[in-house]
Structures are given as structure tokens and as C-alpha cells.
Amino acid sequence: MLDTSPAFAPAPSLPVAETQLDVATRRLRKAVVSCELAPGAFVHEAALAERFALGRAGIRVALTELSVAGFVDRHARQGWQIAPVDGALVAAVLDGRRRLEPSLATLQPSGQTQAALAALLGVMDSVSGRTEPVALSTARSAERQLRNLLAAATGPLARRWLGDIWDHADRIVRMLDLAGHPIPPAELGDLVSALAAGDAEAASLAIAAEHRRFSEALAQGLMLAAARPAQPLVRSARRTRRTATITTEQPRPLSKEQQR
């Protein structure tokens, strides 16, 4: 079942094995990847703790974990900044995918996994070519679930690295969606077919082809987004409050001596 719920939607109940820290980390990460916490924005622990109804200590640990993966960065006296989406990040994501994903070519998915992969491909095919937000969201959710199934067959370190690099890629794609320049979902049919046939060479070629397609689509989307008028620079929450206080202060009346 596809998970299209908002990142900050209250959960009806928590799994027994999931701690509050796990909840904070998972939901904060989802909010960053989905751009509900906008790239470049500053956030504060107190505000996040209130929004999640969690302790600030748990929020701080969750933010620290996200900073290790490169999603946020701490700034003294300004709070935490959501990592901007810039050229350096895009280059790192493309390089990371080129280095990590070829290892998937040697996977041998079980019959049950192959059936699940085929079902997810069917979902993607059902909305192929459609550009309305709901269709794109459905396709991207199915694509990510498919990738997660493949990553689950790797070792724990590879699975974590792949998860991080795919989350960064998803964040870039989501930013372009919100900017009105969506890129097409991945084409993973050839990869799934090659893995089912046990053809590692064909799987490697399919992975390389998808890298080229993604790089070209990403470059075009970023150029279109860059052509829009520049947005004001993001300020820290502390500086914004201070500016608002200064600009809303009423002028003091002149003394009698100044009026003369």
C-alpha cells in the first residue's frame, strides 16, 4: 500500500518496537525529503518539539543523526538549517548513485520479491506519461518502494548508503516538482527483467541507462528552475524575528526642543 500521508500527519498509533526517538528521526527525515521543511530554511528544536509533541532532547538527537547523513547542519545562534539543494549536492548525488547502484546488478531476487517488483512496476505503468500531481506521487512512491526492495537484498551498510543517496535524490526531485518542473519517474522495467533472468550484464546496462536518463532530466529541470526570478535569501529564525521587531516599532514623538 502506498504511503502518501503528509510528513506531519499524526499517527493513530505507534508500533510497540518504535521509540519516540525513532518516530522523531523518521518523521523529520520524511519532512526534509518531501520538502515540507524547505531546503535552506532554518528550524529550531523547540518549534519542532512542539509540532511533534516530543521532548527537545529527542529532537536534538534526531537532528544530529540527520546531520551525519547531510540533511541538516547546525549553526551557532541560528538553529538548524535544512541542507540547501545546490550544485555541490546534485553532483554528489549523481556520483554516489553511479558508484553504489551497480552493485544491484548481481542481485538474485526470490520469487516472492520478483512478484512484488512486478506489482510495483504495474503501478508505475498505470500512471506512465501522466503529469498531474497525484499520478506523479503514485509513480514516485512505487518507484521508491521498488528500490527499497532491491536494497533489502544487500548488506546492512550498502542498504543504508543506498537509502541515504536515494533520499537525497528524492529531495531534489521533489523540489523540482514543487517548482513546476517535474522530471519523469524512473524506467526500471529492463532492470527488473534482467534481475529476474539472472543476467548481471543486462542489469548493469539498465542501471547505466537509467543514470544517463536521470542526469539529463535533472539537468534540464534545474536549468528551467534556475531561469525563474531569484528568491530572497533565507534568513535565520532569530534574525527574522529581530528584523520584524525593528520594522514594527513605532517612531517616538519629537521633544519640544527637537521641534524648535
Short mmCIF file of C-alpha atoms in Angstrom, two decimals:
data_model
loop_
_atom_site.label_atom_id
_atom_site.label_comp_id
_atom_site.label_asym_id
_atom_site.label_seq_id
_atom_site.Cartn_x
_atom_site.Cartn_y
_atom_site.Cartn_z
CA MET A 1 0.00 0.00 0.00
CA LEU A 2 1.41 3.37 -1.00
CA ASP A 3 2.21 5.84 1.78
CA THR A 4 1.12 9.29 0.60
CA SER A 5 0.30 10.78 4.02
CA PRO A 6 1.82 14.16 4.96
CA ALA A 7 5.05 14.03 6.93
CA PHE A 8 3.49 15.79 9.91
CA ALA A 9 0.17 13.90 9.95
CA PRO A 10 -0.45 12.45 13.42
CA ALA A 11 -0.03 8.70 13.57
CA PRO A 12 -3.05 6.85 15.01
CA SER A 13 -0.79 4.52 16.99
CA LEU A 14 2.87 3.72 17.31
CA PRO A 15 4.40 0.27 16.74
CA VAL A 16 5.46 -1.30 20.01
CA ALA A 17 9.10 -1.61 18.93
CA GLU A 18 9.35 2.03 17.73
CA THR A 19 10.62 4.50 20.31
CA GLN A 20 9.87 8.21 20.37
CA LEU A 21 13.38 8.83 19.09
CA ASP A 22 12.72 6.51 16.13
CA VAL A 23 9.49 8.40 15.43
CA ALA A 24 11.22 11.78 15.56
CA THR A 25 14.04 10.66 13.27
CA ARG A 26 11.69 9.01 10.77
CA ARG A 27 9.24 11.88 10.57
CA LEU A 28 11.87 14.61 10.49
CA ARG A 29 13.65 12.78 7.69
CA LYS A 30 10.40 12.41 5.76
CA ALA A 31 9.67 16.12 6.22
CA VAL A 32 13.10 17.04 4.86
CA VAL A 33 12.94 14.66 1.88
CA SER A 34 9.41 15.79 0.96
CA CYS A 35 10.50 19.46 1.25
CA GLU A 36 7.87 20.19 3.89
CA LEU A 37 10.92 21.57 5.66
CA ALA A 38 12.16 23.68 2.76
CA PRO A 39 15.76 23.47 1.54
CA GLY A 40 17.82 26.24 3.11
CA ALA A 41 15.25 27.01 5.82
CA PHE A 42 16.23 27.39 9.48
CA VAL A 43 14.36 25.41 12.14
CA HIS A 44 14.54 25.38 15.92
CA GLU A 45 14.38 22.46 18.31
CA ALA A 46 11.63 24.00 20.44
CA ALA A 47 9.32 24.53 17.46
CA LEU A 48 9.92 21.01 16.15
CA ALA A 49 9.41 19.51 19.60
CA GLU A 50 6.07 21.30 19.90
CA ARG A 51 5.00 20.20 16.43
CA PHE A 52 5.87 16.56 17.08
CA ALA A 53 4.77 16.61 20.73
CA LEU A 54 8.17 15.19 21.70
CA GLY A 55 10.93 16.23 24.05
CA ARG A 56 13.64 18.57 22.83
CA ALA A 57 16.31 16.03 23.74
CA GLY A 58 14.81 13.51 21.29
CA ILE A 59 14.51 16.15 18.59
CA ARG A 60 18.14 17.15 19.12
CA VAL A 61 19.34 13.55 18.76
CA ALA A 62 17.21 13.10 15.63
CA LEU A 63 18.63 16.27 14.08
CA THR A 64 22.14 15.13 14.94
CA GLU A 65 21.54 11.84 13.13
CA LEU A 66 20.20 13.70 10.10
CA SER A 67 23.25 15.96 10.10
CA VAL A 68 25.52 12.92 9.83
CA ALA A 69 23.68 11.95 6.64
CA GLY A 70 23.98 15.52 5.29
CA PHE A 71 20.32 16.56 5.52
CA VAL A 72 20.73 19.35 8.11
CA ASP A 73 23.53 21.48 9.50
CA ARG A 74 23.77 23.23 12.87
CA HIS A 75 24.58 26.94 13.02
CA ALA A 76 25.51 28.63 16.26
CA ARG A 77 22.83 31.10 17.48
CA GLN A 78 20.74 30.46 14.35
CA GLY A 79 19.37 26.96 14.83
CA TRP A 80 19.47 24.09 12.36
CA GLN A 81 19.49 24.71 8.63
CA ILE A 82 17.93 22.28 6.20
CA ALA A 83 20.63 21.47 3.65
CA PRO A 84 20.25 23.64 0.54
CA VAL A 85 19.81 21.96 -2.83
CA ASP A 86 22.76 23.31 -4.80
CA GLY A 87 25.20 22.22 -7.47
CA ALA A 88 27.50 20.51 -4.99
CA LEU A 89 24.67 18.34 -3.66
CA VAL A 90 23.45 17.42 -7.13
CA ALA A 91 26.96 16.43 -8.23
CA ALA A 92 27.46 14.35 -5.08
CA VAL A 93 24.12 12.55 -5.57
CA LEU A 94 24.88 11.70 -9.19
CA ASP A 95 28.36 10.46 -8.27
CA GLY A 96 27.03 8.44 -5.36
CA ARG A 97 24.41 6.72 -7.50
CA ARG A 98 27.00 5.86 -10.15
CA ARG A 99 29.23 4.29 -7.52
CA LEU A 100 26.64 2.46 -5.40
CA GLU A 101 23.88 1.24 -7.68
CA PRO A 102 25.97 -1.03 -9.98
CA SER A 103 26.21 -3.45 -7.03
CA LEU A 104 22.50 -4.18 -7.52
CA ALA A 105 23.20 -5.85 -10.86
CA THR A 106 24.30 -9.09 -9.19
CA LEU A 107 21.20 -9.49 -7.01
CA GLN A 108 19.15 -12.66 -7.31
CA PRO A 109 15.66 -11.74 -6.03
CA SER A 110 13.44 -14.53 -4.74
CA GLY A 111 10.21 -15.46 -6.45
CA GLN A 112 8.22 -13.55 -3.85
CA THR A 113 10.37 -10.45 -4.33
CA GLN A 114 10.06 -10.72 -8.11
CA ALA A 115 6.28 -10.79 -7.77
CA ALA A 116 6.37 -7.68 -5.58
CA LEU A 117 8.68 -5.91 -8.04
CA ALA A 118 6.36 -6.77 -10.92
CA ALA A 119 3.35 -5.41 -8.97
CA LEU A 120 5.13 -2.12 -8.32
CA LEU A 121 6.11 -1.87 -11.98
CA GLY A 122 2.44 -2.33 -12.80
CA VAL A 123 1.54 0.61 -10.58
CA MET A 124 4.16 2.77 -12.31
CA ASP A 125 2.96 1.70 -15.75
CA SER A 126 -0.64 2.54 -14.85
CA VAL A 127 0.24 6.24 -14.46
CA SER A 128 3.03 6.38 -17.05
CA GLY A 129 3.03 9.59 -19.06
CA ARG A 130 0.66 11.40 -16.70
CA THR A 131 1.92 14.63 -15.12
CA GLU A 132 -0.79 15.58 -12.62
CA PRO A 133 0.47 15.67 -9.02
CA VAL A 134 -1.45 12.59 -7.84
CA ALA A 135 -0.13 10.45 -10.70
CA LEU A 136 3.44 11.64 -10.16
CA SER A 137 3.18 11.00 -6.43
CA THR A 138 1.88 7.48 -7.07
CA ALA A 139 4.65 6.70 -9.55
CA ARG A 140 7.41 8.09 -7.32
CA SER A 141 6.11 6.21 -4.26
CA ALA A 142 6.01 2.92 -6.20
CA GLU A 143 9.48 3.59 -7.61
CA ARG A 144 10.93 4.14 -4.15
CA GLN A 145 9.27 1.02 -2.75
CA LEU A 146 10.76 -0.94 -5.65
CA ARG A 147 14.22 0.44 -4.93
CA ASN A 148 13.83 -0.37 -1.24
CA LEU A 149 13.01 -3.99 -2.12
CA LEU A 150 16.23 -4.21 -4.10
CA ALA A 151 18.25 -2.57 -1.33
CA ALA A 152 16.80 -5.00 1.22
CA ALA A 153 18.65 -7.82 -0.57
CA THR A 154 22.03 -6.14 0.02
CA GLY A 155 24.11 -5.92 3.21
CA PRO A 156 23.26 -3.52 6.03
CA LEU A 157 25.89 -0.92 5.11
CA ALA A 158 25.00 -0.90 1.41
CA ARG A 159 21.33 -0.67 2.31
CA ARG A 160 21.96 2.39 4.48
CA TRP A 161 24.17 4.10 1.91
CA LEU A 162 21.65 3.47 -0.85
CA GLY A 163 18.85 4.77 1.38
CA ASP A 164 20.74 8.00 2.06
CA ILE A 165 21.63 8.66 -1.57
CA TRP A 166 18.10 7.88 -2.76
CA ASP A 167 16.63 10.18 -0.12
CA HIS A 168 18.87 13.00 -1.33
CA ALA A 169 17.84 12.28 -4.93
CA ASP A 170 14.16 12.20 -3.94
CA ARG A 171 14.54 15.59 -2.25
CA ILE A 172 15.97 17.14 -5.41
CA VAL A 173 13.16 15.62 -7.48
CA ARG A 174 10.55 16.86 -5.02
CA MET A 175 11.97 20.38 -5.13
CA LEU A 176 11.63 20.36 -8.92
CA ASP A 177 8.06 19.07 -8.62
CA LEU A 178 7.18 21.98 -6.35
CA ALA A 179 8.93 24.42 -8.70
CA GLY A 180 6.69 23.26 -11.54
CA HIS A 181 9.42 21.42 -13.46
CA PRO A 182 8.80 17.71 -12.71
CA ILE A 183 11.06 15.10 -14.25
CA PRO A 184 9.69 11.73 -15.41
CA PRO A 185 9.80 8.80 -12.96
CA ALA A 186 12.48 6.16 -13.46
CA GLU A 187 12.21 3.43 -16.09
CA LEU A 188 13.06 0.26 -14.19
CA GLY A 189 11.38 -2.42 -16.29
CA ASP A 190 14.60 -3.53 -18.04
CA LEU A 191 16.44 -3.77 -14.72
CA VAL A 192 13.74 -5.90 -13.09
CA SER A 193 13.58 -8.19 -16.13
CA ALA A 194 17.36 -8.63 -16.18
CA LEU A 195 17.46 -9.45 -12.47
CA ALA A 196 14.66 -11.99 -12.87
CA ALA A 197 16.63 -13.64 -15.68
CA GLY A 198 19.87 -13.62 -13.66
CA ASP A 199 21.58 -11.54 -16.38
CA ALA A 200 24.03 -9.33 -14.48
CA GLU A 201 25.43 -7.75 -17.65
CA ALA A 202 22.00 -6.67 -18.87
CA ALA A 203 21.19 -5.38 -15.38
CA SER A 204 24.38 -3.29 -15.38
CA LEU A 205 23.45 -1.80 -18.75
CA ALA A 206 19.95 -1.00 -17.49
CA ILE A 207 21.37 0.75 -14.41
CA ALA A 208 23.78 2.79 -16.54
CA ALA A 209 20.98 3.77 -18.93
CA GLU A 210 18.80 4.94 -16.03
CA HIS A 211 21.70 7.01 -14.66
CA ARG A 212 22.06 8.79 -18.01
CA ARG A 213 18.31 9.39 -18.27
CA PHE A 214 18.13 10.75 -14.72
CA SER A 215 21.18 13.00 -15.17
CA GLU A 216 19.81 14.51 -18.39
CA ALA A 217 16.31 15.03 -16.97
CA LEU A 218 17.75 16.54 -13.81
CA ALA A 219 19.97 18.95 -15.76
CA GLN A 220 17.03 20.13 -17.84
CA GLY A 221 14.78 20.56 -14.80
CA LEU A 222 17.42 22.51 -12.86
CA MET A 223 18.07 24.83 -15.82
CA LEU A 224 14.36 25.60 -16.09
CA ALA A 225 14.14 26.22 -12.36
CA ALA A 226 17.21 28.48 -12.44
CA ALA A 227 15.61 30.60 -15.17
CA ARG A 228 12.95 31.78 -12.70
CA PRO A 229 13.49 35.06 -10.77
CA ALA A 230 15.80 34.66 -7.81
CA GLN A 231 14.07 34.19 -4.44
CA PRO A 232 15.09 36.22 -1.35
CA LEU A 233 17.84 34.66 0.71
CA VAL A 234 16.66 32.54 3.64
CA ARG A 235 17.37 34.16 6.98
CA SER A 236 17.67 32.51 10.33
CA ALA A 237 14.57 32.47 12.51
CA ARG A 238 16.39 34.59 15.14
CA ARG A 239 17.33 37.26 12.60
CA THR A 240 13.85 37.28 11.09
CA ARG A 241 12.23 37.88 14.48
CA ARG A 242 14.71 40.65 15.25
CA THR A 243 14.06 42.37 11.91
CA ALA A 244 10.31 42.14 12.44
CA THR A 245 10.68 43.77 15.87
CA ILE A 246 12.69 46.65 14.44
CA THR A 247 10.40 47.31 11.48
CA THR A 248 7.21 47.26 13.55
CA GLU A 249 8.49 49.64 16.24
CA GLN A 250 6.52 52.92 16.24
CA PRO A 251 8.52 56.19 15.87
CA ARG A 252 8.91 58.19 19.03
CA PRO A 253 7.43 61.74 19.11
CA LEU A 254 9.91 64.61 18.94
CA SER A 255 10.67 66.51 22.09
CA LYS A 256 9.81 70.20 22.33
CA GLU A 257 13.47 71.12 21.90
CA GLN A 258 13.71 68.97 18.71
CA GLN A 259 10.53 70.56 17.33
CA ARG A 260 12.03 74.04 17.59
#
